[in-house]
Amino acid sequence: MTLRSSVHHKSKTDVAGFARLTLEIVNANASVALKLLQEGYEHNTHPELKGALEDCRVSYNMLVKVHLREALIAMDIGDYKVVKQRTYAAGLQAQSCDNKFKGSKVSPLKDTNRYVQNLCAIALSIVNRLIQPNQATLT
C-alpha cells in the first residue's frame, strides 16, 4: 500500500489521509504478526518461549483488535486526540511484546516489534500536525 494507491489520498498535502494510510499500514503489519504469533504459539514446545509468545499474542491482539481499530474509527470522525491515544497505546503494546524476550537468546519478533513501534511513532507525528494545525504542513 502506498500513498498514491490509498483511496483516502487526495493530495500530497492531505495530512489526515496520510495519517490514516500510516495507521492502515501499521494495522496490516500488526495483523500479519498476530497471525504468525498464533501459528508460532501452537507449534512451539519450549516453555519459556511459549510463554513469551502467548504474552505477545495477547499484546498484538489488543494492538490490532482494540487500539488500532479504535484509532481508525476515530480518524473517520476526526477525533484526533483519540487517534493519538490509541496509536500511542498500540506502540506500547509492541514494546511490551519486545520486553517479553529480554534476556532470552531468541527474539523472533524483534524486527517486527520495532517496525510497528516506529510506524506508530510516525503516525503520532502526523496526528500531532492535525491536532496543532497552526504548524507548517507537508508540501
mmCIF file of N, CA and C in Angstrom:
data_model
loop_
_atom_site.group_PDB
_atom_site.id
_atom_site.type_symbol
_atom_site.label_atom_id
_atom_site.label_comp_id
_atom_site.label_asym_id
_atom_site.label_seq_id
_atom_site.Cartn_x
_atom_site.Cartn_y
_atom_site.Cartn_z
ATOM 1 N N MET A 1 0.847 -1.169 0.000
ATOM 2 C CA MET A 1 0.000 0.000 0.000
ATOM 3 C C MET A 1 0.896 1.237 0.000
ATOM 4 N N THR A 2 0.580 2.158 -0.866
ATOM 5 C CA THR A 2 1.337 3.402 -0.946
ATOM 6 C C THR A 2 0.380 4.576 -0.829
ATOM 7 N N LEU A 3 0.947 5.757 -0.664
ATOM 8 C CA LEU A 3 0.126 6.957 -0.578
ATOM 9 C C LEU A 3 -0.694 7.142 -1.850
ATOM 10 N N ARG A 4 -0.105 6.859 -2.993
ATOM 11 C CA ARG A 4 -0.832 7.028 -4.263
ATOM 12 C C ARG A 4 -1.956 6.026 -4.436
ATOM 13 N N SER A 5 -1.777 4.806 -3.880
ATOM 14 C CA SER A 5 -2.798 3.779 -4.066
ATOM 15 C C SER A 5 -3.911 3.853 -3.032
ATOM 16 N N SER A 6 -3.760 4.659 -2.017
ATOM 17 C CA SER A 6 -4.763 4.760 -0.964
ATOM 18 C C SER A 6 -6.007 5.468 -1.482
ATOM 19 N N VAL A 7 -7.164 4.927 -1.142
ATOM 20 C CA VAL A 7 -8.415 5.561 -1.539
ATOM 21 C C VAL A 7 -8.643 6.855 -0.757
ATOM 22 N N HIS A 8 -7.907 7.037 0.334
ATOM 23 C CA HIS A 8 -8.059 8.218 1.170
ATOM 24 C C HIS A 8 -7.134 9.356 0.736
ATOM 25 N N HIS A 9 -6.265 9.083 -0.228
ATOM 26 C CA HIS A 9 -5.288 10.075 -0.669
ATOM 27 C C HIS A 9 -5.938 11.097 -1.592
ATOM 28 N N LYS A 10 -5.845 12.366 -1.225
ATOM 29 C CA LYS A 10 -6.395 13.428 -2.063
ATOM 30 C C LYS A 10 -5.281 14.243 -2.703
ATOM 31 N N SER A 11 -4.263 14.546 -1.945
ATOM 32 C CA SER A 11 -3.122 15.293 -2.464
ATOM 33 C C SER A 11 -1.956 15.087 -1.528
ATOM 34 N N LYS A 12 -0.790 15.547 -1.934
ATOM 35 C CA LYS A 12 0.371 15.354 -1.066
ATOM 36 C C LYS A 12 0.312 16.218 0.186
ATOM 37 N N THR A 13 -0.641 17.120 0.269
ATOM 38 C CA THR A 13 -0.807 17.914 1.490
ATOM 39 C C THR A 13 -1.984 17.427 2.329
ATOM 40 N N ASP A 14 -2.561 16.299 1.980
ATOM 41 C CA ASP A 14 -3.676 15.725 2.730
ATOM 42 C C ASP A 14 -3.124 14.991 3.950
ATOM 43 N N VAL A 15 -2.930 15.725 5.030
ATOM 44 C CA VAL A 15 -2.300 15.190 6.229
ATOM 45 C C VAL A 15 -3.177 14.118 6.870
ATOM 46 N N ALA A 16 -4.475 14.329 6.932
ATOM 47 C CA ALA A 16 -5.371 13.342 7.531
ATOM 48 C C ALA A 16 -5.339 12.030 6.740
ATOM 49 N N GLY A 17 -5.322 12.111 5.418
ATOM 50 C CA GLY A 17 -5.235 10.908 4.585
ATOM 51 C C GLY A 17 -3.922 10.178 4.789
ATOM 52 N N PHE A 18 -2.856 10.943 4.939
ATOM 53 C CA PHE A 18 -1.548 10.345 5.178
ATOM 54 C C PHE A 18 -1.517 9.663 6.545
ATOM 55 N N ALA A 19 -2.131 10.276 7.551
ATOM 56 C CA ALA A 19 -2.198 9.676 8.888
ATOM 57 C C ALA A 19 -2.981 8.366 8.833
ATOM 58 N N ARG A 20 -4.118 8.397 8.137
ATOM 59 C CA ARG A 20 -4.936 7.181 8.030
ATOM 60 C C ARG A 20 -4.177 6.078 7.306
ATOM 61 N N LEU A 21 -3.507 6.416 6.224
ATOM 62 C CA LEU A 21 -2.720 5.435 5.483
ATOM 63 C C LEU A 21 -1.654 4.814 6.378
ATOM 64 N N THR A 22 -0.990 5.634 7.168
ATOM 65 C CA THR A 22 0.041 5.126 8.070
ATOM 66 C C THR A 22 -0.568 4.156 9.078
ATOM 67 N N LEU A 23 -1.724 4.496 9.623
ATOM 68 C CA LEU A 23 -2.404 3.590 10.557
ATOM 69 C C LEU A 23 -2.823 2.290 9.868
ATOM 70 N N GLU A 24 -3.247 2.379 8.628
ATOM 71 C CA GLU A 24 -3.616 1.172 7.888
ATOM 72 C C GLU A 24 -2.397 0.273 7.668
ATOM 73 N N ILE A 25 -1.257 0.875 7.417
ATOM 74 C CA ILE A 25 -0.024 0.103 7.236
ATOM 75 C C ILE A 25 0.379 -0.555 8.557
ATOM 76 N N VAL A 26 0.280 0.181 9.659
ATOM 77 C CA VAL A 26 0.560 -0.399 10.980
ATOM 78 C C VAL A 26 -0.381 -1.582 11.201
ATOM 79 N N ASN A 27 -1.657 -1.383 10.939
ATOM 80 C CA ASN A 27 -2.649 -2.427 11.157
ATOM 81 C C ASN A 27 -2.368 -3.668 10.308
ATOM 82 N N ALA A 28 -2.014 -3.468 9.059
ATOM 83 C CA ALA A 28 -1.716 -4.600 8.173
ATOM 84 C C ALA A 28 -0.520 -5.397 8.689
ATOM 85 N N ASN A 29 0.543 -4.695 9.076
ATOM 86 C CA ASN A 29 1.737 -5.381 9.575
ATOM 87 C C ASN A 29 1.482 -6.061 10.917
ATOM 88 N N ALA A 30 0.764 -5.405 11.801
ATOM 89 C CA ALA A 30 0.461 -5.981 13.112
ATOM 90 C C ALA A 30 -0.472 -7.190 12.967
ATOM 91 N N SER A 31 -1.384 -7.145 12.013
ATOM 92 C CA SER A 31 -2.288 -8.275 11.776
ATOM 93 C C SER A 31 -1.515 -9.504 11.298
ATOM 94 N N VAL A 32 -0.536 -9.295 10.442
ATOM 95 C CA VAL A 32 0.325 -10.396 9.986
ATOM 96 C C VAL A 32 1.101 -10.954 11.173
ATOM 97 N N ALA A 33 1.638 -10.081 12.004
ATOM 98 C CA ALA A 33 2.387 -10.519 13.188
ATOM 99 C C ALA A 33 1.486 -11.329 14.117
ATOM 100 N N LEU A 34 0.251 -10.879 14.306
ATOM 101 C CA LEU A 34 -0.684 -11.601 15.167
ATOM 102 C C LEU A 34 -0.933 -13.006 14.632
ATOM 103 N N LYS A 35 -1.129 -13.131 13.335
ATOM 104 C CA LYS A 35 -1.346 -14.452 12.725
ATOM 105 C C LYS A 35 -0.119 -15.343 12.920
ATOM 106 N N LEU A 36 1.064 -14.787 12.717
ATOM 107 C CA LEU A 36 2.290 -15.562 12.909
ATOM 108 C C LEU A 36 2.467 -15.966 14.368
ATOM 109 N N LEU A 37 2.086 -15.083 15.284
ATOM 110 C CA LEU A 37 2.165 -15.404 16.708
ATOM 111 C C LEU A 37 1.243 -16.567 17.055
ATOM 112 N N GLN A 38 0.045 -16.561 16.504
ATOM 113 C CA GLN A 38 -0.897 -17.646 16.775
ATOM 114 C C GLN A 38 -0.357 -18.975 16.252
ATOM 115 N N GLU A 39 0.221 -18.948 15.052
ATOM 116 C CA GLU A 39 0.790 -20.162 14.470
ATOM 117 C C GLU A 39 2.035 -20.604 15.235
ATOM 118 N N GLY A 40 2.903 -19.663 15.587
ATOM 119 C CA GLY A 40 4.127 -19.979 16.317
ATOM 120 C C GLY A 40 3.855 -20.532 17.698
ATOM 121 N N TYR A 41 2.846 -20.001 18.345
ATOM 122 C CA TYR A 41 2.482 -20.465 19.676
ATOM 123 C C TYR A 41 2.014 -21.922 19.620
ATOM 124 N N GLU A 42 1.199 -22.233 18.640
ATOM 125 C CA GLU A 42 0.646 -23.588 18.518
ATOM 126 C C GLU A 42 1.716 -24.632 18.243
ATOM 127 N N HIS A 43 2.795 -24.251 17.546
ATOM 128 C CA HIS A 43 3.816 -25.206 17.137
ATOM 129 C C HIS A 43 5.064 -25.193 18.025
ATOM 130 N N ASN A 44 5.083 -24.372 19.049
ATOM 131 C CA ASN A 44 6.270 -24.256 19.896
ATOM 132 C C ASN A 44 6.112 -25.105 21.148
ATOM 133 N N THR A 45 7.197 -25.810 21.510
ATOM 134 C CA THR A 45 7.157 -26.656 22.701
ATOM 135 C C THR A 45 8.073 -26.155 23.812
ATOM 136 N N HIS A 46 8.887 -25.153 23.537
ATOM 137 C CA HIS A 46 9.802 -24.622 24.556
ATOM 138 C C HIS A 46 9.002 -23.769 25.538
ATOM 139 N N PRO A 47 8.972 -24.149 26.833
ATOM 140 C CA PRO A 47 8.106 -23.453 27.800
ATOM 141 C C PRO A 47 8.371 -21.951 27.929
ATOM 142 N N GLU A 48 9.643 -21.546 28.001
ATOM 143 C CA GLU A 48 9.960 -20.119 28.160
ATOM 144 C C GLU A 48 9.521 -19.316 26.939
ATOM 145 N N LEU A 49 9.835 -19.839 25.773
ATOM 146 C CA LEU A 49 9.469 -19.167 24.531
ATOM 147 C C LEU A 49 7.953 -19.189 24.335
ATOM 148 N N LYS A 50 7.321 -20.290 24.698
ATOM 149 C CA LYS A 50 5.869 -20.397 24.537
ATOM 150 C C LYS A 50 5.154 -19.362 25.405
ATOM 151 N N GLY A 51 5.655 -19.129 26.616
ATOM 152 C CA GLY A 51 5.062 -18.122 27.497
ATOM 153 C C GLY A 51 5.200 -16.718 26.932
ATOM 154 N N ALA A 52 6.382 -16.409 26.406
ATOM 155 C CA ALA A 52 6.615 -15.085 25.803
ATOM 156 C C ALA A 52 5.748 -14.904 24.556
ATOM 157 N N LEU A 53 5.625 -15.961 23.748
ATOM 158 C CA LEU A 53 4.788 -15.883 22.545
ATOM 159 C C LEU A 53 3.325 -15.673 22.904
ATOM 160 N N GLU A 54 2.869 -16.314 23.968
ATOM 161 C CA GLU A 54 1.476 -16.129 24.407
ATOM 162 C C GLU A 54 1.259 -14.692 24.871
ATOM 163 N N ASP A 55 2.208 -14.148 25.649
ATOM 164 C CA ASP A 55 2.101 -12.759 26.097
ATOM 165 C C ASP A 55 2.071 -11.807 24.903
ATOM 166 N N CYS A 56 2.894 -12.086 23.916
ATOM 167 C CA CYS A 56 2.918 -11.246 22.710
ATOM 168 C C CYS A 56 1.626 -11.393 21.909
ATOM 169 N N ARG A 57 1.096 -12.600 21.868
ATOM 170 C CA ARG A 57 -0.172 -12.805 21.167
ATOM 171 C C ARG A 57 -1.263 -11.958 21.805
ATOM 172 N N VAL A 58 -1.293 -11.920 23.126
ATOM 173 C CA VAL A 58 -2.274 -11.099 23.837
ATOM 174 C C VAL A 58 -2.039 -9.614 23.531
ATOM 175 N N SER A 59 -0.765 -9.185 23.549
ATOM 176 C CA SER A 59 -0.439 -7.783 23.259
ATOM 177 C C SER A 59 -0.853 -7.396 21.842
ATOM 178 N N TYR A 60 -0.528 -8.245 20.865
ATOM 179 C CA TYR A 60 -0.876 -7.927 19.476
ATOM 180 C C TYR A 60 -2.374 -8.036 19.229
ATOM 181 N N ASN A 61 -3.041 -8.902 19.961
ATOM 182 C CA ASN A 61 -4.493 -8.972 19.855
ATOM 183 C C ASN A 61 -5.101 -7.636 20.284
ATOM 184 N N MET A 62 -4.640 -7.088 21.406
ATOM 185 C CA MET A 62 -5.104 -5.768 21.863
ATOM 186 C C MET A 62 -4.717 -4.681 20.867
ATOM 187 N N LEU A 63 -3.511 -4.763 20.365
ATOM 188 C CA LEU A 63 -2.995 -3.768 19.432
ATOM 189 C C LEU A 63 -3.884 -3.690 18.188
ATOM 190 N N VAL A 64 -4.194 -4.850 17.612
ATOM 191 C CA VAL A 64 -4.957 -4.895 16.360
ATOM 192 C C VAL A 64 -6.457 -4.712 16.589
ATOM 193 N N LYS A 65 -6.996 -5.470 17.521
ATOM 194 C CA LYS A 65 -8.454 -5.538 17.654
ATOM 195 C C LYS A 65 -9.057 -4.446 18.528
ATOM 196 N N VAL A 66 -8.223 -3.742 19.277
ATOM 197 C CA VAL A 66 -8.745 -2.669 20.116
ATOM 198 C C VAL A 66 -8.119 -1.331 19.719
ATOM 199 N N HIS A 67 -6.819 -1.172 19.947
ATOM 200 C CA HIS A 67 -6.182 0.133 19.787
ATOM 201 C C HIS A 67 -6.218 0.650 18.345
ATOM 202 N N LEU A 68 -5.768 -0.164 17.399
ATOM 203 C CA LEU A 68 -5.755 0.317 16.010
ATOM 204 C C LEU A 68 -7.165 0.425 15.431
ATOM 205 N N ARG A 69 -8.034 -0.480 15.814
ATOM 206 C CA ARG A 69 -9.425 -0.395 15.347
ATOM 207 C C ARG A 69 -10.046 0.922 15.824
ATOM 208 N N GLU A 70 -9.858 1.238 17.104
ATOM 209 C CA GLU A 70 -10.414 2.480 17.650
ATOM 210 C C GLU A 70 -9.742 3.707 17.034
ATOM 211 N N ALA A 71 -8.448 3.617 16.761
ATOM 212 C CA ALA A 71 -7.747 4.738 16.126
ATOM 213 C C ALA A 71 -8.302 5.007 14.729
ATOM 214 N N LEU A 72 -8.550 3.951 13.966
ATOM 215 C CA LEU A 72 -9.080 4.121 12.615
ATOM 216 C C LEU A 72 -10.516 4.664 12.645
ATOM 217 N N ILE A 73 -11.311 4.214 13.592
ATOM 218 C CA ILE A 73 -12.671 4.743 13.731
ATOM 219 C C ILE A 73 -12.609 6.229 14.090
ATOM 220 N N ALA A 74 -11.713 6.561 15.020
ATOM 221 C CA ALA A 74 -11.559 7.967 15.422
ATOM 222 C C ALA A 74 -11.071 8.826 14.251
ATOM 223 N N MET A 75 -10.225 8.277 13.387
ATOM 224 C CA MET A 75 -9.781 9.016 12.195
ATOM 225 C C MET A 75 -10.978 9.357 11.321
ATOM 226 N N ASP A 76 -11.889 8.411 11.173
ATOM 227 C CA ASP A 76 -13.064 8.615 10.324
ATOM 228 C C ASP A 76 -13.948 9.759 10.806
ATOM 229 N N ILE A 77 -13.992 9.978 12.114
ATOM 230 C CA ILE A 77 -14.844 11.039 12.649
ATOM 231 C C ILE A 77 -14.055 12.292 13.022
ATOM 232 N N GLY A 78 -12.737 12.253 12.780
ATOM 233 C CA GLY A 78 -11.916 13.431 13.030
ATOM 234 C C GLY A 78 -11.575 13.673 14.490
ATOM 235 N N ASP A 79 -11.646 12.636 15.319
ATOM 236 C CA ASP A 79 -11.295 12.766 16.740
ATOM 237 C C ASP A 79 -9.819 12.427 16.896
ATOM 238 N N TYR A 80 -8.966 13.400 16.582
ATOM 239 C CA TYR A 80 -7.529 13.155 16.514
ATOM 240 C C TYR A 80 -6.886 12.935 17.876
ATOM 241 N N LYS A 81 -7.502 13.424 18.926
ATOM 242 C CA LYS A 81 -6.963 13.158 20.274
ATOM 243 C C LYS A 81 -7.111 11.680 20.618
ATOM 244 N N VAL A 82 -8.224 11.084 20.247
ATOM 245 C CA VAL A 82 -8.403 9.646 20.467
ATOM 246 C C VAL A 82 -7.447 8.863 19.567
ATOM 247 N N VAL A 83 -7.272 9.308 18.341
ATOM 248 C CA VAL A 83 -6.325 8.656 17.437
ATOM 249 C C VAL A 83 -4.939 8.645 18.083
ATOM 250 N N LYS A 84 -4.547 9.785 18.624
ATOM 251 C CA LYS A 84 -3.238 9.894 19.267
ATOM 252 C C LYS A 84 -3.127 8.933 20.454
ATOM 253 N N GLN A 85 -4.138 8.878 21.295
ATOM 254 C CA GLN A 85 -4.123 7.992 22.471
ATOM 255 C C GLN A 85 -4.048 6.526 22.069
ATOM 256 N N ARG A 86 -4.869 6.127 21.105
ATOM 257 C CA ARG A 86 -4.912 4.719 20.694
ATOM 258 C C ARG A 86 -3.628 4.318 19.963
ATOM 259 N N THR A 87 -3.076 5.216 19.169
ATOM 260 C CA THR A 87 -1.833 4.922 18.455
ATOM 261 C C THR A 87 -0.679 4.786 19.443
ATOM 262 N N TYR A 88 -0.645 5.654 20.433
ATOM 263 C CA TYR A 88 0.379 5.568 21.472
ATOM 264 C C TYR A 88 0.259 4.237 22.209
ATOM 265 N N ALA A 89 -0.975 3.851 22.553
ATOM 266 C CA ALA A 89 -1.200 2.577 23.244
ATOM 267 C C ALA A 89 -0.765 1.392 22.373
ATOM 268 N N ALA A 90 -0.994 1.477 21.071
ATOM 269 C CA ALA A 90 -0.567 0.407 20.162
ATOM 270 C C ALA A 90 0.949 0.266 20.179
ATOM 271 N N GLY A 91 1.651 1.385 20.148
ATOM 272 C CA GLY A 91 3.111 1.348 20.218
ATOM 273 C C GLY A 91 3.601 0.729 21.516
ATOM 274 N N LEU A 92 2.911 1.021 22.605
ATOM 275 C CA LEU A 92 3.278 0.434 23.906
ATOM 276 C C LEU A 92 3.060 -1.078 23.911
ATOM 277 N N GLN A 93 2.019 -1.539 23.242
ATOM 278 C CA GLN A 93 1.771 -2.977 23.165
ATOM 279 C C GLN A 93 2.910 -3.682 22.425
ATOM 280 N N ALA A 94 3.388 -3.089 21.344
ATOM 281 C CA ALA A 94 4.518 -3.682 20.610
ATOM 282 C C ALA A 94 5.776 -3.680 21.481
ATOM 283 N N GLN A 95 5.983 -2.604 22.217
ATOM 284 C CA GLN A 95 7.130 -2.524 23.119
ATOM 285 C C GLN A 95 7.011 -3.576 24.221
ATOM 286 N N SER A 96 5.811 -3.769 24.735
ATOM 287 C CA SER A 96 5.568 -4.775 25.766
ATOM 288 C C SER A 96 5.940 -6.161 25.251
ATOM 289 N N CYS A 97 5.570 -6.452 24.027
ATOM 290 C CA CYS A 97 5.929 -7.734 23.424
ATOM 291 C C CYS A 97 7.444 -7.871 23.331
ATOM 292 N N ASP A 98 8.100 -6.829 22.881
ATOM 293 C CA ASP A 98 9.559 -6.846 22.761
ATOM 294 C C ASP A 98 10.214 -7.130 24.114
ATOM 295 N N ASN A 99 9.661 -6.553 25.171
ATOM 296 C CA ASN A 99 10.214 -6.733 26.511
ATOM 297 C C ASN A 99 10.074 -8.163 27.018
ATOM 298 N N LYS A 100 9.148 -8.926 26.496
ATOM 299 C CA LYS A 100 8.948 -10.322 26.926
ATOM 300 C C LYS A 100 10.140 -11.198 26.569
ATOM 301 N N PHE A 101 10.933 -10.765 25.598
ATOM 302 C CA PHE A 101 12.069 -11.561 25.154
ATOM 303 C C PHE A 101 13.406 -11.042 25.694
ATOM 304 N N LYS A 102 13.362 -10.039 26.563
ATOM 305 C CA LYS A 102 14.596 -9.508 27.162
ATOM 306 C C LYS A 102 15.272 -10.639 27.937
ATOM 307 N N GLY A 103 16.563 -10.784 27.743
ATOM 308 C CA GLY A 103 17.311 -11.825 28.431
ATOM 309 C C GLY A 103 17.239 -13.175 27.749
ATOM 310 N N SER A 104 16.399 -13.287 26.754
ATOM 311 C CA SER A 104 16.273 -14.538 26.016
ATOM 312 C C SER A 104 17.266 -14.539 24.858
ATOM 313 N N LYS A 105 17.745 -15.708 24.515
ATOM 314 C CA LYS A 105 18.662 -15.828 23.378
ATOM 315 C C LYS A 105 17.927 -15.663 22.059
ATOM 316 N N VAL A 106 16.629 -15.891 22.099
ATOM 317 C CA VAL A 106 15.815 -15.826 20.892
ATOM 318 C C VAL A 106 14.774 -14.709 21.046
ATOM 319 N N SER A 107 14.671 -13.867 20.024
ATOM 320 C CA SER A 107 13.653 -12.819 20.000
ATOM 321 C C SER A 107 13.056 -12.788 18.589
ATOM 322 N N PRO A 108 12.119 -13.688 18.319
ATOM 323 C CA PRO A 108 11.616 -13.843 16.952
ATOM 324 C C PRO A 108 10.853 -12.631 16.408
ATOM 325 N N LEU A 109 10.441 -11.727 17.277
ATOM 326 C CA LEU A 109 9.647 -10.581 16.825
ATOM 327 C C LEU A 109 10.368 -9.251 16.965
ATOM 328 N N LYS A 110 11.661 -9.292 17.215
ATOM 329 C CA LYS A 110 12.408 -8.061 17.469
ATOM 330 C C LYS A 110 12.226 -7.043 16.339
ATOM 331 N N ASP A 111 12.442 -7.458 15.112
ATOM 332 C CA ASP A 111 12.309 -6.531 13.978
ATOM 333 C C ASP A 111 10.863 -6.076 13.787
ATOM 334 N N THR A 112 9.924 -6.999 13.923
ATOM 335 C CA THR A 112 8.511 -6.655 13.770
ATOM 336 C C THR A 112 8.074 -5.657 14.832
ATOM 337 N N ASN A 113 8.462 -5.916 16.075
ATOM 338 C CA ASN A 113 8.094 -5.008 17.168
ATOM 339 C C ASN A 113 8.654 -3.608 16.933
ATOM 340 N N ARG A 114 9.886 -3.532 16.523
ATOM 341 C CA ARG A 114 10.492 -2.214 16.258
ATOM 342 C C ARG A 114 9.814 -1.529 15.082
ATOM 343 N N TYR A 115 9.498 -2.284 14.061
ATOM 344 C CA TYR A 115 8.828 -1.722 12.884
ATOM 345 C C TYR A 115 7.466 -1.138 13.274
ATOM 346 N N VAL A 116 6.697 -1.913 14.048
ATOM 347 C CA VAL A 116 5.382 -1.441 14.489
ATOM 348 C C VAL A 116 5.540 -0.215 15.386
ATOM 349 N N GLN A 117 6.506 -0.248 16.300
ATOM 350 C CA GLN A 117 6.747 0.907 17.171
ATOM 351 C C GLN A 117 7.118 2.142 16.350
ATOM 352 N N ASN A 118 7.988 1.968 15.366
ATOM 353 C CA ASN A 118 8.405 3.098 14.527
ATOM 354 C C ASN A 118 7.240 3.647 13.703
ATOM 355 N N LEU A 119 6.421 2.763 13.151
ATOM 356 C CA LEU A 119 5.259 3.225 12.392
ATOM 357 C C LEU A 119 4.270 3.966 13.289
ATOM 358 N N CYS A 120 4.100 3.486 14.511
ATOM 359 C CA CYS A 120 3.224 4.187 15.457
ATOM 360 C C CYS A 120 3.782 5.576 15.769
ATOM 361 N N ALA A 121 5.096 5.674 15.925
ATOM 362 C CA ALA A 121 5.723 6.974 16.192
ATOM 363 C C ALA A 121 5.515 7.921 15.012
ATOM 364 N N ILE A 122 5.617 7.398 13.799
ATOM 365 C CA ILE A 122 5.389 8.214 12.602
ATOM 366 C C ILE A 122 3.932 8.680 12.565
ATOM 367 N N ALA A 123 3.013 7.747 12.815
ATOM 368 C CA ALA A 123 1.589 8.104 12.823
ATOM 369 C C ALA A 123 1.305 9.172 13.888
ATOM 370 N N LEU A 124 1.927 9.046 15.057
ATOM 371 C CA LEU A 124 1.746 10.045 16.116
ATOM 372 C C LEU A 124 2.230 11.418 15.664
ATOM 373 N N SER A 125 3.354 11.453 14.994
ATOM 374 C CA SER A 125 3.889 12.731 14.496
ATOM 375 C C SER A 125 2.926 13.384 13.508
ATOM 376 N N ILE A 126 2.356 12.574 12.645
ATOM 377 C CA ILE A 126 1.411 13.098 11.655
ATOM 378 C C ILE A 126 0.143 13.590 12.347
ATOM 379 N N VAL A 127 -0.373 12.806 13.286
ATOM 380 C CA VAL A 127 -1.590 13.186 14.001
ATOM 381 C C VAL A 127 -1.363 14.464 14.805
ATOM 382 N N ASN A 128 -0.173 14.627 15.348
ATOM 383 C CA ASN A 128 0.130 15.869 16.073
ATOM 384 C C ASN A 128 -0.038 17.086 15.170
ATOM 385 N N ARG A 129 0.247 16.936 13.889
ATOM 386 C CA ARG A 129 0.031 18.026 12.927
ATOM 387 C C ARG A 129 -1.447 18.371 12.805
ATOM 388 N N LEU A 130 -2.275 17.352 12.924
ATOM 389 C CA LEU A 130 -3.719 17.572 12.824
ATOM 390 C C LEU A 130 -4.277 18.225 14.090
ATOM 391 N N ILE A 131 -3.685 17.884 15.224
ATOM 392 C CA ILE A 131 -4.130 18.464 16.494
ATOM 393 C C ILE A 131 -3.671 19.904 16.618
ATOM 394 N N GLN A 132 -2.491 20.190 16.087
ATOM 395 C CA GLN A 132 -1.916 21.537 16.148
ATOM 396 C C GLN A 132 -1.817 22.080 14.722
ATOM 397 N N PRO A 133 -2.934 22.516 14.149
ATOM 398 C CA PRO A 133 -2.959 22.898 12.725
ATOM 399 C C PRO A 133 -2.195 24.164 12.379
ATOM 400 N N ASN A 134 -1.765 24.938 13.348
ATOM 401 C CA ASN A 134 -1.042 26.156 13.032
ATOM 402 C C ASN A 134 0.399 25.915 12.635
ATOM 403 N N GLN A 135 0.869 24.691 12.789
ATOM 404 C CA GLN A 135 2.218 24.361 12.370
ATOM 405 C C GLN A 135 2.250 24.186 10.862
ATOM 406 N N ALA A 136 3.439 24.252 10.299
ATOM 407 C CA ALA A 136 3.600 24.106 8.851
ATOM 408 C C ALA A 136 3.095 22.744 8.410
ATOM 409 N N THR A 137 2.513 22.656 7.209
ATOM 410 C CA THR A 137 2.005 21.400 6.672
ATOM 411 C C THR A 137 3.017 20.809 5.727
ATOM 412 N N LEU A 138 2.780 19.561 5.350
ATOM 413 C CA LEU A 138 3.630 18.868 4.380
ATOM 414 C C LEU A 138 3.418 19.478 3.013
ATOM 415 N N THR A 139 4.481 19.665 2.274
ATOM 416 C CA THR A 139 4.339 20.171 0.912
ATOM 417 C C THR A 139 5.147 19.361 -0.055
#
